[in-house]
């Protein structure tokens, strides 16, 4: 896959792959990031994969720009489309509707579907995590079925509880922390996408796939109790 | 312990920044003017990126319940320790019970108060920096409030060569210099017309009131896009100093910026010049000058080498 190296000042470069939002390009992005990290170059502080690019933060005092560029070419040219497509799948349990998903009815009304149909469609496929951003741990996911697409609320809520699962246009997402927002809330997961007390603070990462699994309120409470224990 | 008698306008704990979590959407935060943070810490006998108080425009009044050495760097603030004037960029020893009053800024915008031994504040995700919007890090994830009690980690009231712990104006005033801000063009300069890039590099831009730790919104001559391009791109990573142009007018992304963004970036301010930006107030004028990435790296090497020679 074609790529290009762009400098972002003196302490970062962005490796730009074809500018499109597609699983194939994102797989190349995540595969490149994984191979580049494994090279273990000195002076690299972090890598930020996005839809179709990877930003590499480095210190030019510790790593010569020529050596950095050579390593980028090496990692990019070792592309392996089959291996790159292997993102693991994370199952995220969700209670749909009721107080957990107060806008499920809006999504039903907008698309002339029953709640059972919306839940079946939403939980019936895998969503690719293209990248994280916006707030700590927020996954930008693709692949939602257009049949349940619904515009944002006209008046955004001032506080949406952490774990809320929502729809905005043709996108679906999960709020990792309580924040304001205008997404149509259809359910909530007891899983914590971001927990700074945990050894691994983030549940999800770019390149993984998410499947939502419908659960009951009782199951939600049991998982919540388990996590708090 | 240091007790906050009055908090000032916007006083937060900041260190060198929270690195390693941008891929998960966590902003870096950290000192806006890292050069001045480094100087204040070196004077106070700390590691250069130790957590210190970032003071904005109007400073706090603090009571040292424990004796401790301290130093103030960055923008020039009026300051008094028990009524006696405190100079910028000089180490002082505060006796237990003494009161440090930091008043209004006279030049620049942000000051850094480092205390010897640092603050006993638990790092969050590897950093003591305050992330205001996310509400974590630093002092309870917020700016200082009256009555806050700031625990000290390892307070030392007397440091070796105490009377020599002072920097020349040429050294500490570097972020206050009035000169063009150097940038590296890109990462999306091809989305602007040649005339647009020329506009950006040959006109003065004004820092507007809508400027904060997240970014500086500038006003000035509109920048033209290349044919068929607008300000939108597929979201990618954003570094500190990135100059986004969403709709003709630039916005420079600063310490609390989001990790990713969907606007074309015409240029990136070089790290050595970020401190100059951090010291601009609303109404301040900015001119930009392009350098190559290699030249920017050479300037960074020189600045970091200079900082290393300042250690005591």
Short mmCIF file of C-alpha atoms in Angstrom, two decimals:
data_model
loop_
_atom_site.label_atom_id
_atom_site.label_comp_id
_atom_site.label_asym_id
_atom_site.label_seq_id
_atom_site.Cartn_x
_atom_site.Cartn_y
_atom_site.Cartn_z
CA UNK A 1 0.00 0.00 0.00
CA UNK A 2 1.27 3.48 -0.84
CA UNK A 3 2.47 5.73 1.97
CA UNK A 4 4.15 9.08 2.48
CA UNK A 5 6.25 10.56 5.33
CA UNK A 6 5.21 14.02 6.57
CA UNK A 7 7.06 15.95 9.26
CA UNK A 8 5.00 17.48 12.09
CA UNK A 9 7.65 19.90 13.34
CA UNK A 10 10.88 18.43 14.71
CA UNK A 11 9.54 15.82 17.15
CA UNK A 12 6.96 13.88 15.13
CA UNK A 13 6.26 12.46 11.70
CA UNK A 14 2.97 11.24 10.29
CA UNK A 15 3.12 8.28 7.94
CA UNK A 16 0.16 8.82 5.63
CA UNK A 17 -1.52 5.85 3.92
CA UNK A 18 -4.22 6.28 1.20
CA UNK A 19 -6.71 8.84 2.53
CA UNK A 20 -9.86 6.80 2.92
CA UNK A 21 -11.83 5.25 5.78
CA UNK A 22 -11.71 1.55 4.98
CA UNK A 23 -10.91 -1.66 6.88
CA UNK A 24 -8.08 -2.44 4.42
CA UNK A 25 -6.28 0.89 4.93
CA UNK A 26 -6.81 0.77 8.70
CA UNK A 27 -5.40 -2.78 8.81
CA UNK A 28 -2.28 -1.51 7.00
CA UNK A 29 -2.05 1.34 9.54
CA UNK A 30 -2.29 -0.96 12.57
CA UNK A 31 0.05 -3.54 11.01
CA UNK A 32 2.64 -0.84 10.27
CA UNK A 33 2.37 0.54 13.82
CA UNK A 34 2.85 -2.95 15.32
CA UNK A 35 5.90 -3.71 13.13
CA UNK A 36 7.46 -0.30 13.73
CA UNK A 37 7.07 -0.61 17.55
CA UNK A 38 8.69 -4.05 17.48
CA UNK A 39 11.79 -2.51 15.91
CA UNK A 40 12.43 -0.86 19.29
CA UNK A 41 14.21 2.25 17.98
CA UNK A 42 15.69 4.58 20.63
CA UNK A 43 14.06 7.99 21.10
CA UNK A 44 10.52 6.92 20.15
CA UNK A 45 8.03 8.09 22.78
CA UNK A 46 4.74 6.90 21.27
CA UNK A 47 2.77 5.96 18.17
CA UNK A 48 -0.72 7.22 17.43
CA UNK A 49 -2.57 5.20 14.78
CA UNK A 50 -5.64 6.90 13.25
CA UNK A 51 -8.03 6.04 10.37
CA UNK A 52 -5.41 6.14 7.63
CA UNK A 53 -2.17 7.44 9.18
CA UNK A 54 0.25 6.82 12.04
CA UNK A 55 1.87 9.68 13.96
CA UNK A 56 5.27 8.74 15.42
CA UNK A 57 6.55 10.92 18.28
CA UNK A 58 10.33 10.94 18.57
CA UNK A 59 13.21 12.98 19.93
CA UNK A 60 15.61 14.05 17.14
CA UNK A 61 18.41 14.30 19.72
CA UNK A 62 18.16 10.54 20.38
CA UNK A 63 17.17 9.42 16.90
CA UNK A 64 18.59 10.75 13.65
CA UNK A 65 15.89 11.64 11.11
CA UNK A 66 17.62 9.61 8.39
CA UNK A 67 17.60 6.51 10.57
CA UNK A 68 13.95 7.12 11.46
CA UNK A 69 12.95 7.38 7.80
CA UNK A 70 14.87 4.20 6.93
CA UNK A 71 13.03 2.33 9.70
CA UNK A 72 9.67 3.66 8.47
CA UNK A 73 10.42 2.38 4.95
CA UNK A 74 11.47 -0.99 6.36
CA UNK A 75 8.28 -1.39 8.43
CA UNK A 76 6.04 -0.12 5.62
CA UNK A 77 7.57 -2.36 2.97
CA UNK A 78 7.21 -5.46 5.16
CA UNK A 79 3.42 -5.15 4.79
CA UNK A 80 1.52 -8.38 5.04
CA UNK A 81 -2.15 -7.84 4.19
CA UNK A 82 -3.24 -11.21 5.60
CA UNK A 83 -1.50 -10.71 8.96
CA UNK A 84 -2.63 -7.08 9.17
CA UNK A 85 -6.31 -8.02 9.00
CA UNK A 86 -6.12 -10.12 12.20
CA UNK A 87 -7.61 -7.80 14.83
CA UNK A 88 -8.96 -9.54 17.93
CA UNK A 89 -12.65 -9.33 18.80
CA UNK A 90 -13.85 -7.89 22.12
CA UNK A 91 -17.36 -8.78 23.34
CA UNK A 92 -19.05 -5.84 25.08
CA UNK A 93 -22.23 -6.71 27.04
CA UNK A 94 -25.06 -4.15 26.79
CA UNK A 95 -28.46 -3.67 28.43
CA UNK A 96 -30.61 -2.15 25.71
CA UNK A 97 -33.53 0.24 26.29
CA UNK A 98 -35.29 1.43 29.45
CA UNK A 99 -33.36 3.76 31.71
CA UNK A 100 -30.11 2.37 30.23
CA UNK A 101 -31.03 3.37 26.67
CA UNK A 102 -33.64 6.16 26.87
CA UNK A 103 -33.46 6.92 23.13
CA UNK A 104 -34.07 3.38 21.86
CA UNK A 105 -37.64 4.48 21.06
CA UNK A 106 -36.34 7.41 18.97
CA UNK A 107 -34.21 5.01 16.91
CA UNK A 108 -37.24 2.70 16.47
CA UNK A 109 -39.55 5.56 15.46
CA UNK A 110 -37.03 7.09 13.07
CA UNK A 111 -36.43 3.80 11.26
CA UNK A 112 -39.87 2.19 11.68
CA UNK A 113 -38.46 -0.80 13.51
CA UNK A 114 -39.41 -2.58 16.74
CA UNK A 115 -36.98 -2.45 19.72
CA UNK A 116 -36.21 -6.16 19.15
CA UNK A 117 -35.28 -5.45 15.52
CA UNK A 118 -33.00 -2.50 16.45
CA UNK A 119 -31.27 -4.61 19.12
CA UNK A 120 -30.85 -7.54 16.71
CA UNK A 121 -29.38 -5.29 14.02
CA UNK A 122 -27.07 -3.41 16.42
CA UNK A 123 -25.78 -6.56 18.15
CA UNK A 124 -25.71 -8.62 14.97
CA UNK A 125 -22.39 -7.54 13.53
CA UNK A 126 -18.76 -6.71 14.31
CA UNK A 127 -17.57 -3.13 14.44
CA UNK A 128 -13.98 -2.24 13.57
CA UNK A 129 -12.26 0.23 15.94
CA UNK A 130 -10.49 2.60 13.54
CA UNK A 131 -8.94 4.68 16.29
CA UNK A 132 -9.41 6.11 19.79
CA UNK A 133 -9.77 9.81 20.46
CA UNK A 134 -12.19 12.62 21.39
CA UNK A 135 -12.07 11.64 25.10
CA UNK A 136 -9.84 9.07 26.84
CA UNK A 137 -10.78 5.61 25.53
CA UNK A 138 -13.50 6.69 23.06
CA UNK A 139 -13.56 4.25 20.11
CA UNK A 140 -14.28 5.56 16.60
CA UNK A 141 -16.03 2.53 15.13
CA UNK A 142 -17.20 1.78 11.63
CA UNK A 143 -19.57 -0.62 10.00
CA UNK A 144 -22.97 0.19 11.50
CA UNK A 145 -26.05 -0.94 9.56
CA UNK A 146 -27.70 2.06 7.83
CA UNK A 147 -31.13 0.65 8.78
CA UNK A 148 -30.66 1.96 12.36
CA UNK A 149 -28.93 5.27 11.47
CA UNK A 150 -30.52 8.16 13.41
CA UNK A 151 -29.61 11.85 13.60
CA UNK A 152 -28.19 13.26 16.85
CA UNK A 153 -30.50 14.73 19.48
CA UNK A 154 -31.52 18.33 18.72
CA UNK A 155 -30.55 19.32 22.27
CA UNK A 156 -27.46 17.52 23.55
CA UNK A 157 -27.52 16.14 27.11
CA UNK A 158 -25.23 17.85 29.61
CA UNK A 159 -24.17 14.57 31.23
CA UNK A 160 -24.20 11.11 29.69
CA UNK A 161 -23.26 8.26 32.05
CA UNK A 162 -20.03 6.33 31.39
CA UNK A 163 -20.69 3.14 29.42
CA UNK A 164 -23.57 4.57 27.41
CA UNK A 165 -23.89 3.08 23.92
CA UNK A 166 -25.22 5.48 21.33
CA UNK A 167 -25.92 6.20 17.69
CA UNK A 168 -25.08 9.45 15.87
CA UNK A 169 -25.98 9.42 12.19
CA UNK A 170 -24.51 6.22 10.75
CA UNK A 171 -21.97 5.82 13.59
CA UNK A 172 -22.18 3.89 16.84
CA UNK A 173 -19.99 4.43 19.88
CA UNK A 174 -19.54 4.01 23.62
CA UNK A 175 -18.91 6.85 26.10
CA UNK A 176 -15.89 5.84 28.25
CA UNK A 177 -16.36 8.65 30.81
CA UNK A 178 -19.32 10.77 31.82
CA UNK A 179 -19.47 13.63 29.35
CA UNK A 180 -21.95 15.89 27.55
CA UNK A 181 -23.15 14.76 24.13
CA UNK A 182 -25.94 14.52 21.60
CA UNK A 183 -25.86 10.83 20.69
CA UNK A 184 -29.07 8.76 20.74
CA UNK A 185 -28.53 6.46 23.72
CA UNK A 186 -29.77 2.92 23.09
CA UNK A 187 -28.10 1.01 25.93
CA UNK A 188 -25.29 0.83 28.47
CA UNK A 189 -22.42 -1.54 29.21
CA UNK A 190 -21.23 -2.36 32.73
CA UNK A 191 -17.68 -2.61 31.35
CA UNK A 192 -15.35 0.27 32.04
CA UNK A 193 -13.66 1.37 28.81
CA UNK A 194 -11.33 3.60 30.84
CA UNK A 195 -10.33 2.91 34.43
CA UNK A 196 -7.14 4.60 35.57
CA UNK A 197 -6.96 2.29 38.62
CA UNK A 198 -6.64 -0.80 36.39
CA UNK A 199 -3.24 -2.20 35.32
CA UNK A 200 -4.49 -1.91 31.71
CA UNK A 201 -6.47 1.35 31.94
CA UNK A 202 -8.02 0.99 28.47
CA UNK A 203 -10.31 -1.84 27.41
CA UNK A 204 -10.06 -1.21 23.67
CA UNK A 205 -7.44 -0.29 21.11
CA UNK A 206 -7.32 0.62 17.43
CA UNK A 207 -7.56 -2.35 15.07
CA UNK A 208 -9.71 -4.49 17.37
CA UNK A 209 -13.32 -5.45 16.62
CA UNK A 210 -16.26 -5.00 18.96
CA UNK A 211 -19.38 -7.17 19.21
CA UNK A 212 -22.24 -5.99 21.43
CA UNK A 213 -23.99 -8.77 23.35
CA UNK A 214 -27.49 -8.05 24.71
CA UNK A 215 -27.78 -8.79 28.46
CA UNK A 216 -30.48 -8.32 31.09
CA UNK A 217 -30.50 -5.73 33.86
CA UNK A 218 -29.73 -8.51 36.38
CA UNK A 219 -26.67 -9.58 34.38
CA UNK A 220 -25.59 -5.93 34.17
CA UNK A 221 -25.79 -5.57 37.94
CA UNK A 222 -23.94 -8.85 38.49
CA UNK A 223 -21.06 -7.75 36.24
CA UNK A 224 -20.99 -4.35 37.94
CA UNK A 225 -20.81 -6.01 41.38
CA UNK A 226 -18.05 -8.31 40.14
CA UNK A 227 -16.00 -5.39 38.89
CA UNK A 228 -16.44 -3.48 42.12
CA UNK A 229 -15.57 -6.45 44.33
CA UNK B 1 2.80 21.52 53.06
CA UNK B 2 1.80 24.66 51.21
CA UNK B 3 -1.58 26.23 51.93
CA UNK B 4 -3.44 28.09 49.20
CA UNK B 5 -4.64 31.42 50.63
CA UNK B 6 -5.88 32.63 47.25
CA UNK B 7 -5.61 30.56 44.08
CA UNK B 8 -4.97 33.19 41.36
CA UNK B 9 -6.77 33.13 38.03
CA UNK B 10 -5.78 29.67 36.77
CA UNK B 11 -3.11 27.86 38.74
CA UNK B 12 -2.55 24.16 37.95
CA UNK B 13 0.07 21.54 38.66
CA UNK B 14 1.93 20.65 35.44
CA UNK B 15 5.02 18.61 34.62
CA UNK B 16 6.71 17.66 31.33
CA UNK B 17 3.48 16.01 30.12
CA UNK B 18 1.57 12.73 30.06
CA UNK B 19 3.18 10.68 27.28
CA UNK B 20 2.35 7.18 26.08
CA UNK B 21 -1.45 7.39 26.09
CA UNK B 22 -2.25 9.51 23.04
CA UNK B 23 -3.15 6.35 21.10
CA UNK B 24 -5.96 5.89 23.67
CA UNK B 25 -7.18 9.47 23.30
CA UNK B 26 -5.53 10.94 26.41
CA UNK B 27 -4.20 14.49 25.86
CA UNK B 28 -0.56 15.15 26.78
CA UNK B 29 -1.21 18.30 28.88
CA UNK B 30 1.92 19.45 30.79
CA UNK B 31 3.54 22.88 30.99
CA UNK B 32 2.63 25.28 28.17
CA UNK B 33 6.14 26.78 28.48
CA UNK B 34 8.32 23.75 29.20
CA UNK B 35 11.54 25.79 28.95
CA UNK B 36 10.51 27.95 31.92
CA UNK B 37 9.28 24.87 33.82
CA UNK B 38 12.75 23.37 33.29
CA UNK B 39 14.55 26.51 34.47
CA UNK B 40 12.42 26.85 37.62
CA UNK B 41 13.02 23.20 38.50
CA UNK B 42 16.79 23.40 37.94
CA UNK B 43 16.98 26.44 40.23
CA UNK B 44 14.99 24.55 42.88
CA UNK B 45 17.31 21.54 42.62
CA UNK B 46 14.77 19.28 40.86
CA UNK B 47 14.75 17.22 37.69
CA UNK B 48 13.84 19.59 34.81
CA UNK B 49 10.38 18.08 34.14
CA UNK B 50 9.26 17.80 37.79
CA UNK B 51 5.69 18.95 38.52
CA UNK B 52 5.41 22.67 39.35
CA UNK B 53 2.62 25.22 39.61
CA UNK B 54 1.72 26.87 36.32
CA UNK B 55 0.43 30.35 37.09
CA UNK B 56 -1.69 32.29 34.62
CA UNK B 57 -1.95 36.09 34.39
CA UNK B 58 -2.75 36.63 38.09
CA UNK B 59 -0.83 34.61 40.64
CA UNK B 60 -1.77 32.87 43.89
CA UNK B 61 -0.96 33.68 47.51
CA UNK B 62 0.61 30.72 49.25
CA UNK B 63 1.65 30.01 52.82
CA UNK B 64 4.62 27.70 53.38
CA UNK B 65 3.63 25.55 56.37
CA UNK B 66 6.94 23.76 55.86
CA UNK B 67 10.19 25.56 55.06
CA UNK B 68 11.16 25.05 51.42
CA UNK B 69 13.34 26.48 48.66
CA UNK B 70 11.53 27.69 45.55
CA UNK B 71 12.06 29.55 42.27
CA UNK B 72 9.79 31.41 39.88
CA UNK B 73 10.40 31.51 36.09
CA UNK B 74 8.50 32.29 32.90
CA UNK B 75 6.46 35.45 32.41
CA UNK B 76 7.54 38.35 34.68
CA UNK B 77 5.25 38.46 37.73
CA UNK B 78 5.19 40.83 40.68
CA UNK B 79 5.99 38.67 43.69
CA UNK B 80 6.74 39.16 47.39
CA UNK B 81 7.91 36.80 50.11
CA UNK B 82 6.78 38.19 53.50
CA UNK B 83 6.61 41.61 51.87
CA UNK B 84 10.12 41.50 50.35
CA UNK B 85 10.33 41.61 46.53
CA UNK B 86 11.06 38.27 44.85
CA UNK B 87 13.12 38.36 41.64
CA UNK B 88 12.42 36.14 38.69
CA UNK B 89 14.74 33.20 38.04
CA UNK B 90 16.41 33.14 41.46
CA UNK B 91 16.22 30.47 44.18
CA UNK B 92 14.82 31.56 47.55
CA UNK B 93 14.43 29.83 50.85
CA UNK B 94 10.98 30.21 52.42
CA UNK B 95 10.87 29.81 56.21
CA UNK B 96 7.97 27.92 57.81
CA UNK B 97 4.99 30.26 58.07
CA UNK B 98 6.19 32.63 55.35
CA UNK B 99 3.76 33.89 52.74
CA UNK B 100 4.50 34.17 49.02
CA UNK B 101 2.23 36.59 47.18
CA UNK B 102 2.39 36.36 43.40
CA UNK B 103 0.52 39.27 41.82
CA UNK B 104 -0.19 40.32 38.27
CA UNK B 105 1.92 39.44 35.27
CA UNK B 106 3.96 42.34 33.87
CA UNK B 107 5.36 40.63 30.78
CA UNK B 108 4.34 37.35 29.15
CA UNK B 109 1.42 35.33 30.45
CA UNK B 110 2.45 32.22 32.43
CA UNK B 111 4.80 31.63 35.34
CA UNK B 112 6.20 28.45 36.90
CA UNK B 113 6.70 28.06 40.64
CA UNK B 114 8.94 25.08 41.43
CA UNK B 115 9.43 23.92 45.00
CA UNK B 116 12.50 22.01 46.08
CA UNK B 117 11.75 18.28 46.24
CA UNK B 118 8.50 18.60 44.30
CA UNK B 119 4.87 18.05 45.30
CA UNK B 120 3.70 14.81 46.93
CA UNK B 121 0.90 14.30 44.41
CA UNK B 122 0.39 10.80 42.98
CA UNK B 123 1.02 10.65 39.22
CA UNK B 124 -1.95 9.54 37.09
CA UNK B 125 -0.97 7.53 34.00
CA UNK B 126 2.63 8.43 34.67
CA UNK B 127 2.27 12.19 35.06
CA UNK B 128 1.38 14.83 37.65
CA UNK B 129 -0.04 17.16 34.98
CA UNK B 130 -3.58 18.43 35.44
CA UNK B 131 -6.00 17.51 32.64
CA UNK B 132 -8.71 20.10 33.28
CA UNK B 133 -11.32 18.84 30.81
CA UNK B 134 -10.89 15.20 31.83
CA UNK B 135 -10.84 16.11 35.52
CA UNK B 136 -7.82 14.04 36.51
CA UNK B 137 -4.15 14.50 37.32
CA UNK B 138 -2.59 17.28 39.41
CA UNK B 139 -4.66 18.55 42.33
CA UNK B 140 -7.95 16.60 41.98
CA UNK B 141 -7.95 17.25 38.21
CA UNK B 142 -8.76 20.94 38.65
CA UNK B 143 -7.24 24.37 39.15
CA UNK B 144 -6.19 25.40 42.66
CA UNK B 145 -8.86 26.62 45.07
CA UNK B 146 -8.66 28.63 48.27
CA UNK B 147 -7.89 26.34 51.18
CA UNK B 148 -6.14 23.64 49.14
CA UNK B 149 -3.27 22.02 51.01
CA UNK B 150 -0.45 20.95 48.72
CA UNK B 151 1.75 18.25 50.28
CA UNK B 152 5.48 18.43 49.59
CA UNK B 153 7.43 15.32 48.66
CA UNK B 154 10.89 16.05 49.96
CA UNK B 155 11.09 19.72 51.00
CA UNK B 156 14.60 21.13 51.32
CA UNK B 157 15.02 24.70 52.52
CA UNK B 158 18.70 25.17 51.76
CA UNK B 159 20.38 24.07 48.54
CA UNK B 160 24.09 23.99 47.67
CA UNK B 161 25.36 27.28 46.14
CA UNK B 162 22.09 28.96 47.14
CA UNK B 163 23.33 32.48 46.33
CA UNK B 164 24.55 31.37 42.90
CA UNK B 165 21.19 29.90 41.93
CA UNK B 166 20.15 32.66 39.60
CA UNK B 167 19.90 32.97 35.81
CA UNK B 168 20.86 35.90 33.62
CA UNK B 169 18.01 37.80 31.94
CA UNK B 170 19.25 36.53 28.55
CA UNK B 171 18.56 33.00 29.77
CA UNK B 172 15.21 33.25 31.53
CA UNK B 173 13.75 35.92 29.22
CA UNK B 174 14.08 33.74 26.09
CA UNK B 175 10.32 32.93 26.01
CA UNK B 176 9.53 36.65 26.24
CA UNK B 177 11.52 37.59 23.13
CA UNK B 178 9.55 39.28 20.40
CA UNK B 179 10.55 37.64 17.14
CA UNK B 180 9.02 35.43 14.44
CA UNK B 181 7.78 32.00 15.48
CA UNK B 182 9.58 29.31 13.46
CA UNK B 183 7.48 26.57 11.88
CA UNK B 184 8.00 23.48 9.76
CA UNK B 185 5.48 23.45 6.91
CA UNK B 186 3.06 20.53 6.87
CA UNK B 187 1.89 17.86 7.48
CA UNK B 188 -0.83 18.99 5.00
CA UNK B 189 0.74 21.97 3.22
CA UNK B 190 -0.34 20.54 -0.17
CA UNK B 191 -3.95 21.33 0.79
CA UNK B 192 -3.11 25.06 0.62
CA UNK B 193 -2.39 27.16 -2.45
CA UNK B 194 1.06 28.72 -2.89
CA UNK B 195 -0.60 32.08 -2.29
CA UNK B 196 -2.19 30.69 0.89
CA UNK B 197 1.17 29.58 2.29
CA UNK B 198 2.64 32.96 1.33
CA UNK B 199 -0.24 34.69 3.19
CA UNK B 200 0.46 32.64 6.31
CA UNK B 201 4.21 33.37 6.25
CA UNK B 202 4.08 37.06 5.40
CA UNK B 203 1.27 38.45 7.58
CA UNK B 204 0.91 39.09 11.29
CA UNK B 205 -1.79 37.15 13.15
CA UNK B 206 -3.41 38.21 16.42
CA UNK B 207 -4.04 35.90 19.37
CA UNK B 208 -7.79 36.20 20.12
CA UNK B 209 -9.67 35.96 23.44
CA UNK B 210 -10.72 32.43 22.43
CA UNK B 211 -7.35 31.03 23.41
CA UNK B 212 -6.54 28.72 26.27
CA UNK B 213 -4.44 25.69 27.20
CA UNK B 214 -6.15 23.69 24.43
CA UNK B 215 -5.36 26.06 21.61
CA UNK B 216 -4.89 29.60 20.33
CA UNK B 217 -7.44 30.86 17.85
CA UNK B 218 -5.79 33.49 15.64
CA UNK B 219 -7.25 36.34 13.65
CA UNK B 220 -5.70 37.77 10.49
CA UNK B 221 -5.70 37.42 6.73
CA UNK B 222 -7.62 34.33 5.55
CA UNK B 223 -5.46 31.52 4.14
CA UNK B 224 -6.40 30.14 0.73
CA UNK B 225 -6.75 26.40 0.17
CA UNK B 226 -5.48 24.60 -2.93
CA UNK B 227 -8.00 24.03 -5.68
CA UNK B 228 -10.55 21.40 -4.72
CA UNK B 229 -9.44 21.40 -1.04
CA UNK B 230 -11.08 22.70 2.11
CA UNK B 231 -10.20 22.65 5.79
CA UNK B 232 -11.36 19.09 6.36
CA UNK B 233 -9.26 15.92 6.30
CA UNK B 234 -9.70 12.40 7.64
CA UNK B 235 -8.77 12.78 11.33
CA UNK B 236 -5.12 12.15 12.16
CA UNK B 237 -2.72 12.78 15.05
CA UNK B 238 -2.09 16.30 16.36
CA UNK B 239 1.13 17.48 18.00
CA UNK B 240 1.61 20.56 20.19
CA UNK B 241 2.17 23.55 17.92
CA UNK B 242 0.15 22.12 15.00
CA UNK B 243 -1.41 25.00 13.04
CA UNK B 244 -4.88 23.86 11.95
CA UNK B 245 -6.83 25.89 9.42
CA UNK B 246 -10.50 24.82 9.68
CA UNK B 247 -11.94 27.69 7.65
CA UNK B 248 -9.23 30.14 6.59
CA UNK B 249 -8.11 31.28 10.06
CA UNK B 250 -5.39 29.40 11.96
CA UNK B 251 -5.77 27.67 15.32
CA UNK B 252 -2.55 26.57 17.05
CA UNK B 253 -3.00 23.43 19.11
CA UNK B 254 -1.46 23.65 22.58
CA UNK B 255 -0.82 21.45 25.65
CA UNK B 256 -4.41 20.29 26.39
CA UNK B 257 -5.27 19.64 22.71
CA UNK B 258 -7.26 16.60 21.66
CA UNK B 259 -5.04 13.79 20.41
CA UNK B 260 -6.60 13.66 16.94
CA UNK B 261 -8.37 16.13 14.68
CA UNK B 262 -9.96 16.49 11.28
CA UNK B 263 -8.64 19.84 10.05
CA UNK B 264 -5.84 20.56 7.56
CA UNK B 265 -2.58 21.56 9.23
CA UNK B 266 -0.54 24.07 7.25
CA UNK B 267 2.48 24.01 9.58
CA UNK B 268 3.83 23.00 12.99
CA UNK B 269 5.61 25.34 15.42
CA UNK B 270 9.08 23.99 16.26
CA UNK B 271 9.47 22.76 19.85
CA UNK B 272 12.14 25.36 20.65
CA UNK B 273 9.64 28.18 19.92
CA UNK B 274 6.60 26.77 21.76
CA UNK B 275 7.61 28.68 24.94
CA UNK B 276 7.32 31.99 23.04
CA UNK B 277 3.80 31.04 22.05
CA UNK B 278 2.91 30.01 25.61
CA UNK B 279 3.82 33.51 26.83
CA UNK B 280 1.49 35.37 24.42
CA UNK B 281 -1.63 37.06 25.75
CA UNK B 282 -4.82 37.74 23.82
CA UNK B 283 -4.05 40.65 21.50
CA UNK B 284 -0.45 39.52 21.02
CA UNK B 285 0.90 39.46 17.46
CA UNK B 286 2.50 36.48 15.81
CA UNK B 287 4.60 36.26 12.64
CA UNK B 288 5.74 32.93 11.22
CA UNK B 289 8.96 31.88 9.50
CA UNK B 290 9.48 28.49 7.81
CA UNK B 291 12.48 26.27 8.56
CA UNK B 292 13.26 22.68 7.51
CA UNK B 293 12.68 19.74 9.92
CA UNK B 294 16.46 19.24 10.05
CA UNK B 295 17.04 22.90 10.99
CA UNK B 296 14.30 22.62 13.67
CA UNK B 297 16.04 19.53 15.08
CA UNK B 298 19.39 21.39 15.13
CA UNK B 299 17.75 24.26 17.05
CA UNK B 300 16.24 21.77 19.52
CA UNK B 301 19.64 20.11 20.06
CA UNK B 302 21.19 23.50 20.75
CA UNK B 303 18.43 24.49 23.22
CA UNK B 304 18.57 21.18 25.10
CA UNK B 305 22.38 21.37 25.23
CA UNK B 306 22.07 24.87 26.68
CA UNK B 307 19.59 23.65 29.32
CA UNK B 308 21.95 20.83 30.32
CA UNK B 309 24.74 23.33 30.96
CA UNK B 310 22.44 25.26 33.31
CA UNK B 311 22.30 22.45 35.85
CA UNK B 312 23.93 23.22 39.19
#
